[in-house]
Amino acid sequence: MAEQQEIVITPGTGALHYWREIWRYRELFLYLAWRDIVVRYKQTAIGVAWCVIRPLLTMLVFTLVFGMLAKLPSNGVPYPLMVFAAMLPWQFFASALSESSNSLIGNANLLTKVYFPRLIVPVGAIMVSLVDFLVSCVILAGLMAWYRCVPDFRILLLPVFLLLLVLSSLGAGLWFCALNVQYRDFRYVVPFLLQLGLYVSPVGFSSSIVPDAWRSLYFLNPMVGVIDGFRWALLGDGFPVNWSGLAFSSLLAVLILASGVWYFRITERSFADVV
């Protein structure tokens, strides 16, 4: 006769206990992430081709509007390449924030039936965005080969900016998924903020055109430092990094993540009751 396993849920509330418990449920985390990847483009006519079409169409529109009509400078780099180097982090941030903010609502049946650390749901949703990010990396490599743009040693620092991107996305995602459970208004707030953020972030233009008088306000957007860092690492000297601004954006990203984890933890006990 097979031995029956018994699961005991202890009332530990310390930080160490919390993170140990997340590690114990790592198989569930991997399963949820894999499930979201599989169903993401299910029942769509062109499937994963959306990973390619969306960033390419956005790049073409921005090149037409900002490069050809507004004639904004591209600092010696082909305009499509400048835009796509910024689309890489922006698409990840937008996708991660959108997926994670709705993740708890989308898993309401699971939350109300079984116990597990709720944090793995939004984190798993963010992992799905890595698929689109990797596909966009391949497209960018093709564009750089087409325009004969070879990155130099700066590309070695790209993982640093990728880490900053993940911290910013995770922090904002934790805030909005917890708020979305309590107040469904945020289902409409998040798409509006992402639409607004696309135009106030240096995706379709270079940060060099922003006047000095607006720089302090400009760097309140943590995506500014991330996008400038990606361009600097991939495209070189034409896109110098404002290091003081980058340091401020990094500090802001860490604060958003720390406060996001804090708010998620104090509200997660009520998720099953109100979701």
Short mmCIF file of C-alpha atoms in Angstrom, two decimals:
data_model
loop_
_atom_site.label_atom_id
_atom_site.label_comp_id
_atom_site.label_asym_id
_atom_site.label_seq_id
_atom_site.Cartn_x
_atom_site.Cartn_y
_atom_site.Cartn_z
CA MET A 1 0.00 0.00 0.00
CA ALA A 2 1.48 3.36 -1.06
CA GLU A 3 2.39 5.70 1.79
CA GLN A 4 0.04 8.68 1.96
CA GLN A 5 1.78 12.05 2.12
CA GLU A 6 0.61 14.58 4.68
CA ILE A 7 1.07 18.33 4.13
CA VAL A 8 1.20 20.49 7.26
CA ILE A 9 0.73 24.24 6.81
CA THR A 10 2.55 26.03 9.62
CA PRO A 11 1.74 29.62 10.67
CA GLY A 12 5.27 30.95 10.17
CA THR A 13 5.32 34.59 9.05
CA GLY A 14 9.01 35.42 9.03
CA ALA A 15 10.75 36.51 5.84
CA LEU A 16 13.04 33.46 5.81
CA HIS A 17 10.08 31.09 6.16
CA TYR A 18 8.27 32.90 3.34
CA TRP A 19 11.11 32.60 0.82
CA ARG A 20 11.82 28.99 1.80
CA GLU A 21 8.19 28.18 1.08
CA ILE A 22 8.42 29.77 -2.38
CA TRP A 23 11.44 27.57 -3.12
CA ARG A 24 9.48 24.51 -1.96
CA TYR A 25 6.77 25.30 -4.51
CA ARG A 26 9.24 25.82 -7.39
CA GLU A 27 7.73 22.96 -9.43
CA LEU A 28 4.32 24.66 -9.34
CA PHE A 29 6.00 27.91 -10.41
CA LEU A 30 7.59 26.19 -13.43
CA TYR A 31 4.30 24.48 -14.30
CA LEU A 32 2.33 27.76 -14.21
CA ALA A 33 4.96 29.54 -16.32
CA TRP A 34 4.99 26.73 -18.89
CA ARG A 35 1.16 26.65 -18.99
CA ASP A 36 1.01 30.41 -19.66
CA ILE A 37 3.59 30.10 -22.46
CA VAL A 38 1.64 27.27 -24.13
CA VAL A 39 -1.77 28.97 -24.00
CA ARG A 40 -0.58 32.49 -24.81
CA TYR A 41 -1.06 32.28 -28.56
CA LYS A 42 -3.45 29.33 -28.55
CA GLN A 43 -6.38 29.64 -30.96
CA THR A 44 -4.78 32.61 -32.76
CA ALA A 45 -4.63 32.46 -36.55
CA ILE A 46 -0.90 33.16 -36.87
CA GLY A 47 0.29 31.93 -33.45
CA VAL A 48 3.76 32.93 -32.28
CA ALA A 49 4.19 35.11 -35.39
CA TRP A 50 2.63 37.86 -33.23
CA CYS A 51 5.97 37.95 -31.38
CA VAL A 52 7.54 39.17 -34.62
CA ILE A 53 4.76 41.28 -36.12
CA ARG A 54 4.01 43.51 -33.12
CA PRO A 55 7.52 44.96 -32.56
CA LEU A 56 8.18 45.23 -36.31
CA LEU A 57 4.96 47.19 -36.96
CA THR A 58 5.63 49.48 -34.00
CA MET A 59 9.16 50.09 -35.28
CA LEU A 60 7.85 50.97 -38.75
CA VAL A 61 5.24 53.39 -37.39
CA PHE A 62 7.73 55.15 -35.10
CA THR A 63 10.29 55.38 -37.89
CA LEU A 64 7.69 56.92 -40.19
CA VAL A 65 6.30 59.39 -37.64
CA PHE A 66 9.40 60.43 -35.66
CA GLY A 67 12.14 59.76 -38.22
CA MET A 68 10.62 60.69 -41.59
CA LEU A 69 7.87 63.17 -40.71
CA ALA A 70 9.18 64.85 -37.53
CA LYS A 71 12.82 64.34 -38.69
CA LEU A 72 14.14 63.78 -35.16
CA PRO A 73 17.87 62.95 -34.92
CA SER A 74 19.04 59.33 -34.65
CA ASN A 75 22.64 60.15 -33.57
CA GLY A 76 24.26 58.60 -36.64
CA VAL A 77 22.44 55.27 -36.37
CA PRO A 78 19.72 54.11 -38.80
CA TYR A 79 16.38 55.19 -37.31
CA PRO A 80 14.76 51.70 -37.40
CA LEU A 81 17.74 50.32 -35.49
CA MET A 82 17.58 53.07 -32.86
CA VAL A 83 13.86 52.43 -32.35
CA PHE A 84 14.13 48.65 -32.19
CA ALA A 85 16.96 48.76 -29.63
CA ALA A 86 14.49 50.62 -27.38
CA MET A 87 11.54 48.39 -28.32
CA LEU A 88 13.43 45.43 -26.85
CA PRO A 89 13.17 46.55 -23.18
CA TRP A 90 9.88 48.42 -23.63
CA GLN A 91 8.01 45.43 -25.09
CA PHE A 92 9.25 43.27 -22.21
CA PHE A 93 8.15 45.83 -19.61
CA ALA A 94 4.73 46.38 -21.20
CA SER A 95 4.07 42.66 -21.66
CA ALA A 96 5.30 41.75 -18.16
CA LEU A 97 3.23 44.47 -16.49
CA SER A 98 0.11 43.61 -18.45
CA GLU A 99 0.39 39.85 -17.84
CA SER A 100 1.31 40.09 -14.16
CA SER A 101 -1.34 42.69 -13.27
CA ASN A 102 -4.09 40.31 -14.47
CA SER A 103 -2.45 37.09 -13.29
CA LEU A 104 -4.23 36.76 -9.92
CA ILE A 105 -7.65 37.49 -11.45
CA GLY A 106 -6.97 34.96 -14.21
CA ASN A 107 -6.10 32.29 -11.62
CA ALA A 108 -9.02 33.05 -9.28
CA ASN A 109 -10.26 29.42 -9.30
CA LEU A 110 -6.83 28.19 -8.27
CA LEU A 111 -6.43 30.80 -5.52
CA THR A 112 -9.73 29.91 -3.87
CA LYS A 113 -9.19 26.14 -3.85
CA VAL A 114 -5.62 25.37 -2.76
CA TYR A 115 -2.91 26.98 -0.70
CA PHE A 116 0.43 28.00 -2.19
CA PRO A 117 2.56 31.17 -2.03
CA ARG A 118 0.65 33.66 -4.18
CA LEU A 119 3.84 35.42 -5.26
CA ILE A 120 4.67 32.70 -7.77
CA VAL A 121 1.63 33.61 -9.90
CA PRO A 122 2.71 37.14 -11.02
CA VAL A 123 6.38 36.11 -11.19
CA GLY A 124 5.44 33.17 -13.45
CA ALA A 125 3.43 35.53 -15.68
CA ILE A 126 6.50 37.75 -16.09
CA MET A 127 8.57 34.75 -17.17
CA VAL A 128 6.25 34.38 -20.17
CA SER A 129 7.36 37.78 -21.44
CA LEU A 130 10.90 36.42 -21.73
CA VAL A 131 9.76 34.40 -24.76
CA ASP A 132 8.80 37.56 -26.67
CA PHE A 133 12.02 39.21 -25.47
CA LEU A 134 14.19 36.39 -26.84
CA VAL A 135 12.37 36.48 -30.19
CA SER A 136 12.90 40.27 -30.34
CA CYS A 137 16.61 39.72 -29.62
CA VAL A 138 16.85 37.53 -32.73
CA ILE A 139 15.09 40.21 -34.83
CA LEU A 140 17.44 42.89 -33.48
CA ALA A 141 20.47 40.73 -34.32
CA GLY A 142 19.15 40.45 -37.89
CA LEU A 143 18.64 44.23 -38.12
CA MET A 144 22.15 44.90 -36.80
CA ALA A 145 23.57 42.49 -39.38
CA TRP A 146 21.52 44.17 -42.14
CA TYR A 147 22.81 47.64 -41.20
CA ARG A 148 26.32 46.27 -40.48
CA CYS A 149 26.27 47.55 -36.92
CA VAL A 150 28.71 45.59 -34.76
CA PRO A 151 28.46 46.03 -30.96
CA ASP A 152 31.68 46.61 -29.01
CA PHE A 153 32.74 45.71 -25.46
CA ARG A 154 29.76 47.63 -24.02
CA ILE A 155 27.48 44.72 -24.84
CA LEU A 156 29.07 42.88 -21.89
CA LEU A 157 27.12 45.24 -19.60
CA LEU A 158 23.79 44.41 -21.24
CA PRO A 159 22.88 41.84 -18.51
CA VAL A 160 23.13 44.66 -15.94
CA PHE A 161 20.48 46.68 -17.77
CA LEU A 162 18.42 43.51 -18.28
CA LEU A 163 18.47 42.94 -14.50
CA LEU A 164 17.33 46.54 -13.95
CA LEU A 165 14.54 45.93 -16.47
CA VAL A 166 13.36 42.78 -14.66
CA LEU A 167 13.42 44.56 -11.27
CA SER A 168 11.34 47.45 -12.64
CA SER A 169 8.84 45.10 -14.30
CA LEU A 170 8.50 42.85 -11.24
CA GLY A 171 8.09 45.75 -8.81
CA ALA A 172 5.37 47.45 -10.88
CA GLY A 173 3.73 44.08 -11.60
CA LEU A 174 3.45 43.20 -7.90
CA TRP A 175 1.86 46.55 -7.10
CA PHE A 176 -0.74 46.39 -9.85
CA CYS A 177 -1.68 42.70 -9.49
CA ALA A 178 -2.36 43.21 -5.76
CA LEU A 179 -4.29 46.44 -6.41
CA ASN A 180 -6.23 44.77 -9.22
CA VAL A 181 -7.60 42.16 -6.82
CA GLN A 182 -8.95 44.87 -4.50
CA TYR A 183 -10.00 47.43 -7.10
CA ARG A 184 -10.92 46.25 -10.61
CA ASP A 185 -10.44 49.83 -11.85
CA PHE A 186 -6.79 48.95 -12.35
CA ARG A 187 -7.81 46.63 -15.18
CA TYR A 188 -8.36 49.86 -17.15
CA VAL A 189 -5.62 51.92 -15.50
CA VAL A 190 -2.74 49.64 -16.56
CA PRO A 191 -3.41 49.78 -20.37
CA PHE A 192 -3.78 53.57 -20.12
CA LEU A 193 -0.49 53.93 -18.21
CA LEU A 194 1.31 51.69 -20.73
CA GLN A 195 -0.02 53.73 -23.64
CA LEU A 196 1.07 56.94 -21.92
CA GLY A 197 4.44 55.45 -20.95
CA LEU A 198 5.23 54.50 -24.55
CA TYR A 199 5.24 58.19 -25.51
CA VAL A 200 7.03 59.60 -22.46
CA SER A 201 9.78 56.97 -22.65
CA PRO A 202 12.62 57.33 -25.21
CA VAL A 203 11.31 54.59 -27.51
CA GLY A 204 10.58 56.60 -30.66
CA PHE A 205 13.20 59.29 -29.98
CA SER A 206 16.61 59.75 -28.39
CA SER A 207 17.03 61.15 -24.86
CA SER A 208 19.42 63.74 -26.35
CA ILE A 209 16.48 65.87 -27.51
CA VAL A 210 15.10 66.28 -23.95
CA PRO A 211 15.95 69.80 -22.66
CA ASP A 212 18.12 70.03 -19.53
CA ALA A 213 15.33 71.82 -17.67
CA TRP A 214 13.15 68.69 -17.96
CA ARG A 215 15.85 66.11 -17.13
CA SER A 216 15.05 65.77 -13.41
CA LEU A 217 11.40 65.08 -14.15
CA TYR A 218 12.32 62.89 -17.13
CA PHE A 219 14.41 60.47 -15.03
CA LEU A 220 11.51 59.85 -12.64
CA ASN A 221 10.52 57.31 -15.27
CA PRO A 222 12.67 54.23 -14.41
CA MET A 223 12.41 53.00 -18.01
CA VAL A 224 14.47 55.98 -19.19
CA GLY A 225 17.65 54.62 -17.60
CA VAL A 226 16.92 51.09 -18.84
CA ILE A 227 16.28 52.13 -22.46
CA ASP A 228 19.27 54.49 -22.56
CA GLY A 229 21.42 51.68 -21.16
CA PHE A 230 20.23 49.20 -23.80
CA ARG A 231 21.01 51.68 -26.60
CA TRP A 232 24.43 52.48 -25.14
CA ALA A 233 25.33 48.79 -24.78
CA LEU A 234 24.07 47.82 -28.24
CA LEU A 235 24.71 50.88 -30.43
CA GLY A 236 27.75 52.54 -28.81
CA ASP A 237 28.96 56.12 -28.52
CA GLY A 238 26.03 57.75 -30.28
CA PHE A 239 23.89 57.20 -27.18
CA PRO A 240 25.88 58.25 -24.09
CA VAL A 241 24.43 57.28 -20.73
CA ASN A 242 23.57 59.95 -18.17
CA TRP A 243 25.11 58.05 -15.22
CA SER A 244 23.53 60.22 -12.51
CA GLY A 245 20.16 59.76 -14.18
CA LEU A 246 20.77 56.02 -14.49
CA ALA A 247 21.68 55.81 -10.79
CA PHE A 248 18.45 57.61 -9.90
CA SER A 249 16.40 55.30 -12.16
CA SER A 250 18.10 52.26 -10.58
CA LEU A 251 17.33 53.49 -7.06
CA LEU A 252 13.74 54.11 -8.08
CA ALA A 253 13.45 50.59 -9.54
CA VAL A 254 14.75 49.03 -6.30
CA LEU A 255 12.32 51.11 -4.23
CA ILE A 256 9.40 50.09 -6.45
CA LEU A 257 10.38 46.42 -6.12
CA ALA A 258 10.85 46.57 -2.33
CA SER A 259 7.57 48.40 -1.81
CA GLY A 260 5.83 46.06 -4.28
CA VAL A 261 6.94 42.96 -2.34
CA TRP A 262 5.90 44.65 0.92
CA TYR A 263 2.41 45.58 -0.34
CA PHE A 264 1.89 42.16 -1.95
CA ARG A 265 2.76 40.38 1.29
CA ILE A 266 0.43 42.41 3.50
CA THR A 267 -2.51 41.95 1.10
CA GLU A 268 -2.05 38.35 -0.12
CA ARG A 269 -3.88 36.83 2.86
CA SER A 270 -7.12 38.41 1.63
CA PHE A 271 -6.75 37.45 -2.05
CA ALA A 272 -8.79 34.25 -1.77
CA ASP A 273 -11.66 36.15 -0.08
CA VAL A 274 -12.00 39.06 -2.51
CA VAL A 275 -10.74 37.77 -5.87
#
